[in-house]
Coordinates of C-alpha atoms in Angstrom, one line a residue:
M27 CA 9.3 32.6 -39.8
T28 CA 11.7 30.3 -41.3
I29 CA 13.9 28.6 -38.9
V30 CA 16.2 27.2 -41.4
N31 CA 19.6 28.5 -43.7
S32 CA 17.6 27.6 -47.5
T33 CA 20.6 27.6 -49.4
S34 CA 21.6 24.4 -47.0
I35 CA 18.5 22.6 -47.6
S36 CA 17.0 20.4 -49.9
P37 CA 14.5 21.9 -52.6
L38 CA 11.8 19.3 -50.9
R39 CA 12.2 20.4 -47.1
Q40 CA 12.7 23.9 -48.4
R41 CA 8.7 23.4 -49.9
L42 CA 7.5 22.1 -46.7
I43 CA 9.8 25.0 -44.8
D44 CA 7.9 27.4 -47.8
D45 CA 4.4 25.5 -46.1
M46 CA 4.5 26.1 -43.4
N47 CA 5.4 29.7 -43.4
M48 CA 2.8 30.6 -45.5
R49 CA 0.2 29.2 -43.0
H50 CA 2.1 31.0 -40.3
F51 CA 3.5 28.2 -38.2
G52 CA 5.3 29.1 -34.9
R53 CA 9.0 28.2 -34.5
D54 CA 8.3 25.7 -32.7
T55 CA 5.8 23.8 -34.7
Q56 CA 8.3 24.5 -37.8
R57 CA 10.9 22.8 -35.9
N58 CA 9.2 20.2 -35.0
Y59 CA 7.3 19.1 -38.2
L60 CA 11.1 19.3 -39.7
R61 CA 12.6 17.1 -36.7
D62 CA 9.4 14.3 -38.1
V63 CA 9.5 14.5 -41.3
A64 CA 12.9 13.8 -41.1
R65 CA 12.6 10.4 -38.4
F66 CA 10.2 9.0 -41.1
A67 CA 12.7 9.4 -43.9
S68 CA 15.8 8.4 -41.8
W69 CA 13.7 5.0 -41.2
L70 CA 12.8 4.9 -44.7
G71 CA 16.4 4.9 -46.2
R72 CA 14.6 7.2 -49.6
P73 CA 13.3 10.5 -50.0
P74 CA 10.0 11.1 -48.2
D75 CA 8.0 11.8 -51.3
K76 CA 9.2 8.6 -52.6
A77 CA 7.0 6.6 -49.8
A78 CA 3.8 4.9 -50.2
G79 CA 0.5 3.7 -48.3
E80 CA 2.3 0.7 -47.0
D81 CA 5.5 2.3 -45.8
L82 CA 3.3 4.5 -43.5
R83 CA 1.4 1.4 -42.2
R84 CA 4.6 0.0 -41.1
F85 CA 6.1 2.8 -40.3
Q86 CA 3.3 3.6 -37.3
I87 CA 3.3 -0.6 -36.2
E88 CA 6.6 -0.9 -36.2
Q89 CA 7.0 2.0 -34.3
S90 CA 4.5 1.3 -31.7
D91 CA 6.0 -1.9 -31.2
A92 CA 8.9 -0.2 -30.1
G93 CA 7.1 1.6 -27.6
M94 CA 6.4 4.9 -28.9
A95 CA 4.1 7.1 -27.1
A96 CA 1.4 7.6 -28.1
P97 CA 1.3 11.5 -27.7
T98 CA 4.7 11.1 -30.0
M99 CA 3.3 9.0 -32.3
N100 CA 0.0 11.4 -32.7
S101 CA 2.9 14.6 -33.1
I102 CA 4.7 12.5 -36.1
V103 CA 1.2 11.9 -37.4
S104 CA 0.0 15.5 -37.4
A105 CA 3.4 16.4 -39.1
L106 CA 3.5 14.0 -41.6
R107 CA -0.6 14.2 -42.9
F108 CA 0.4 18.0 -43.3
F109 CA 3.7 16.9 -45.2
F110 CA 1.8 14.6 -47.8
T111 CA -1.6 16.9 -47.7
F112 CA 0.2 20.0 -48.7
T113 CA 3.4 19.8 -49.3
L114 CA 3.1 16.6 -51.8
D115 CA -0.5 17.3 -52.2
R116 CA -1.1 13.0 -51.9
P117 CA -4.3 13.3 -49.0
D118 CA -5.0 9.9 -50.2
L119 CA -1.4 9.2 -48.1
A120 CA -2.6 11.1 -45.1
R121 CA -5.5 9.4 -44.8
K122 CA -3.6 5.8 -44.2
L123 CA -2.3 8.1 -41.0
Y124 CA -3.9 7.4 -37.4
R125 CA -4.4 9.1 -34.3
I126 CA -3.7 7.1 -31.3
K127 CA -6.6 7.2 -28.8
H128 CA -5.2 7.3 -25.4
P129 CA -6.2 9.0 -21.9
R130 CA -5.9 12.5 -21.7
K131 CA -4.4 13.6 -17.9
L132 CA -5.9 16.5 -16.0
P133 CA -3.5 19.5 -16.4
V134 CA -1.8 20.1 -12.7
V135 CA -3.4 23.3 -11.7
L136 CA -2.1 25.8 -8.7
S137 CA -4.1 27.1 -6.9
R138 CA -4.4 31.4 -6.1
E139 CA -2.3 31.3 -3.1
E140 CA 0.3 28.6 -4.9
V141 CA 0.4 30.9 -8.2
A142 CA 1.0 34.2 -6.1
R143 CA 4.2 32.7 -4.2
L144 CA 5.3 31.7 -7.3
L145 CA 5.2 35.3 -9.3
N146 CA 7.1 36.8 -6.0
A147 CA 9.6 34.4 -5.7
T148 CA 10.8 35.3 -9.5
T149 CA 13.9 37.2 -9.3
C150 CA 13.3 40.2 -11.7
L151 CA 10.8 42.5 -13.1
K152 CA 11.0 41.3 -16.5
H153 CA 10.2 37.6 -15.4
Q154 CA 7.7 38.6 -12.8
A155 CA 5.6 40.3 -16.0
A156 CA 6.2 37.4 -18.0
L157 CA 4.5 35.4 -16.0
S158 CA 1.8 37.4 -15.2
V159 CA 0.9 37.8 -18.3
A160 CA 1.0 33.8 -18.5
Y161 CA -1.3 33.7 -15.9
G162 CA -3.1 37.2 -15.7
A163 CA -4.1 36.4 -19.8
G164 CA -3.8 33.0 -20.2
L165 CA -1.5 32.8 -23.1
R166 CA 0.8 30.5 -24.1
V167 CA 4.5 30.2 -23.4
A168 CA 5.6 30.9 -27.3
E169 CA 2.6 33.7 -27.3
V170 CA 4.0 35.1 -24.1
S171 CA 7.8 35.2 -26.1
M172 CA 6.7 36.9 -29.1
L173 CA 4.4 40.1 -27.4
K174 CA 5.5 43.3 -28.6
V175 CA 5.4 46.8 -26.6
R176 CA 3.2 47.8 -29.2
D177 CA 0.6 44.7 -28.3
V178 CA -0.1 46.6 -25.1
D179 CA -3.7 48.2 -25.7
S180 CA -4.2 50.3 -22.6
E181 CA -7.4 52.3 -24.3
R182 CA -8.8 48.7 -24.9
M183 CA -7.7 47.3 -22.5
L184 CA -6.3 44.3 -24.6
L185 CA -3.6 42.0 -25.2
R186 CA -2.9 41.5 -28.7
V187 CA -1.7 38.3 -30.0
E188 CA -0.6 38.3 -32.9
R189 CA 1.4 34.7 -33.5
G190 CA -1.2 32.9 -31.7
K191 CA -1.3 28.8 -31.9
G192 CA -1.9 28.2 -36.1
G193 CA -0.9 31.5 -36.8
Q194 CA -4.3 32.7 -35.3
Y195 CA -4.7 36.1 -34.2
R196 CA -6.9 36.7 -31.4
N197 CA -7.1 39.7 -28.7
A198 CA -6.4 38.9 -25.0
M199 CA -7.9 40.6 -21.4
L200 CA -5.5 43.1 -20.1
S201 CA -6.5 43.5 -16.1
D202 CA -5.9 46.4 -14.2
D203 CA -3.0 45.5 -12.4
L204 CA -1.4 43.4 -15.1
L205 CA -1.6 46.9 -17.0
G206 CA 0.2 48.4 -14.0
L207 CA 3.3 45.9 -13.8
L208 CA 3.4 46.0 -17.3
R209 CA 4.0 50.1 -17.0
Q210 CA 6.3 49.3 -13.8
W211 CA 8.5 47.2 -16.5
W212 CA 8.4 49.4 -19.2
K213 CA 10.0 52.1 -17.4
V214 CA 12.7 50.0 -16.0
G215 CA 13.1 48.2 -19.1
Y216 CA 13.4 51.3 -21.1
R217 CA 15.3 53.1 -18.7
Q218 CA 18.1 50.2 -18.9
G219 CA 18.0 50.0 -22.8
E220 CA 16.3 47.0 -22.8
L221 CA 12.7 48.1 -24.5
H222 CA 11.9 50.4 -27.3
R223 CA 8.6 51.6 -28.4
D224 CA 9.0 49.5 -31.5
G225 CA 10.9 46.3 -29.7
W226 CA 10.0 42.7 -27.7
L227 CA 8.5 43.4 -24.2
F228 CA 10.2 40.5 -23.1
P229 CA 13.7 40.8 -24.5
G230 CA 16.0 37.9 -24.8
Q231 CA 19.7 38.3 -24.0
H232 CA 20.0 41.3 -27.1
Y233 CA 17.4 43.3 -27.4
L234 CA 16.7 42.2 -31.2
K235 CA 15.4 38.9 -29.5
P236 CA 12.5 37.9 -27.6
I237 CA 13.1 36.1 -24.3
S238 CA 13.3 32.5 -25.1
T239 CA 10.2 29.7 -24.7
R240 CA 13.4 27.7 -23.2
Q241 CA 14.7 30.8 -21.2
L242 CA 10.3 31.2 -19.7
H243 CA 10.0 27.2 -18.8
R244 CA 13.5 27.5 -16.3
V245 CA 12.1 31.0 -15.0
V246 CA 8.9 29.1 -13.9
V247 CA 10.5 26.0 -12.3
E248 CA 12.8 28.1 -10.3
A249 CA 10.4 30.5 -9.4
A250 CA 8.2 27.2 -8.3
Q251 CA 11.5 25.7 -6.4
A252 CA 12.3 29.3 -4.4
A253 CA 8.4 29.4 -3.5
S254 CA 7.8 25.6 -2.4
I255 CA 6.0 23.9 -4.9
T256 CA 6.3 20.9 -5.3
K257 CA 3.8 19.8 -8.0
R258 CA 5.8 20.2 -12.1
V259 CA 5.2 23.2 -13.0
G260 CA 5.9 25.1 -16.1
P261 CA 5.0 27.7 -18.6
H262 CA 1.7 26.2 -19.3
T263 CA 0.5 25.3 -15.7
L264 CA 0.0 29.0 -15.3
R265 CA -2.3 28.7 -18.4
H266 CA -4.0 26.2 -17.3
S267 CA -4.7 28.0 -13.4
F268 CA -6.1 31.1 -15.5
A269 CA -9.3 28.6 -16.8
T270 CA -9.4 26.8 -14.0
H271 CA -9.8 29.5 -11.5
L272 CA -11.5 31.6 -14.0
L273 CA -14.1 28.9 -14.6
E274 CA -14.8 28.6 -10.6
D275 CA -15.2 32.2 -10.7
G276 CA -18.5 31.5 -12.9
I277 CA -17.0 32.8 -15.7
D278 CA -19.5 31.0 -19.0
I279 CA -17.2 28.4 -20.8
R280 CA -17.2 30.0 -24.0
I281 CA -15.9 33.3 -23.0
I282 CA -13.1 31.0 -21.8
Q283 CA -13.3 29.5 -25.4
T284 CA -12.5 33.3 -26.8
L285 CA -9.7 34.3 -24.1
L286 CA -7.9 31.2 -24.8
G287 CA -8.0 30.4 -28.1
H288 CA -9.4 28.0 -28.4
A289 CA -10.7 26.3 -31.7
K290 CA -13.0 23.4 -29.8
L291 CA -15.3 24.0 -26.9
D292 CA -14.0 20.6 -26.0
N293 CA -10.6 21.7 -25.3
T294 CA -11.5 24.3 -22.8
A295 CA -14.2 21.9 -20.9
F296 CA -11.8 19.7 -19.9
Y297 CA -11.1 22.4 -17.2
T298 CA -14.6 21.4 -15.7
K299 CA -12.7 17.9 -14.2
V300 CA -9.8 20.6 -12.2
A301 CA -12.7 23.0 -11.2
T302 CA -12.2 21.9 -7.5
R303 CA -14.4 25.2 -6.2
T304 CA -17.1 24.4 -9.1
I305 CA -17.3 20.8 -7.7
R306 CA -17.6 21.9 -4.0
A307 CA -20.1 24.7 -4.8
V308 CA -22.4 22.5 -6.2
T309 CA -24.9 20.3 -3.4
S310 CA -24.8 16.8 -3.3
P311 CA -28.9 15.3 -4.0
L312 CA -27.8 13.8 -0.6
D313 CA -27.8 16.7 1.4
K314 CA -30.6 18.0 0.1
L315 CA -32.8 14.8 1.4
A316 CA -31.5 16.2 5.0
M317 CA -31.4 12.3 6.3
F318 CA -28.4 12.4 8.5
I319 CA -29.3 15.8 10.3
P320 CA -29.6 15.3 14.3
G321 CA -33.2 15.2 15.0
A322 CA -34.3 14.9 11.1
G323 CA -35.2 11.5 11.5
T324 CA -34.5 8.4 10.2
P325 CA -35.6 6.7 6.8
D326 CA -37.8 4.3 8.6
G327 CA -39.6 7.2 10.8

């Protein structure tokens, strides 16, 4: 998925783009990697393929001293590691880059009642259907944006995600209610000329282009405001809520891992920290002592 006009860029930049395209990197990932490599090149003051190990060390030290947040620095490290390992074939330099450990914030999760309020607060059927896919199938915002009409498999009750994170393909769940909503959207969108059988499931301003992730973020924020939800939310909040609610319903964590498309179980297990219904369902060993029930006696007798 090339995001830059190849006639206006250097051969080294084009090589990086080709390497990312070959691995089916998403549009946002490509843009971020190009930006971060360009940031390093600007700091270096010469082409990044002329960098030495000491340059990478000084770059990280200076960015840290300047107060760069750990998540931002780690994103730059990921971009530079890819650049040096694959584009330049210099894994020895990539090993000079270190990710910074930092406490991971708990994700914002909506209650089921808040999700219902948010979905009902959308201003049109297309937006309601798009956000319902994010929550009902647990998709990332970029995955929702890149869905096509043919990706809805009503026979097998699946959504085919062909542009997942890292270019991975997977099947997501398609519930009866979500299928019913998507059929409503198909009828309206087809009648209005927005939807076409070989086109995007959620077109943007022009039917040949998908709705942007930025637009979907704006839709979520505006719907949350209209629904009087004070939590700071975005499209990924619906994915967090999907995973947390499944966990609270007793769904096996490895099944949730598959539905989310997580490569590592640790990423899915993080939701156990916000699954409050699961916590409330556990009986404390203190309660089993029955010490403080009226008439049950005291520890001394």
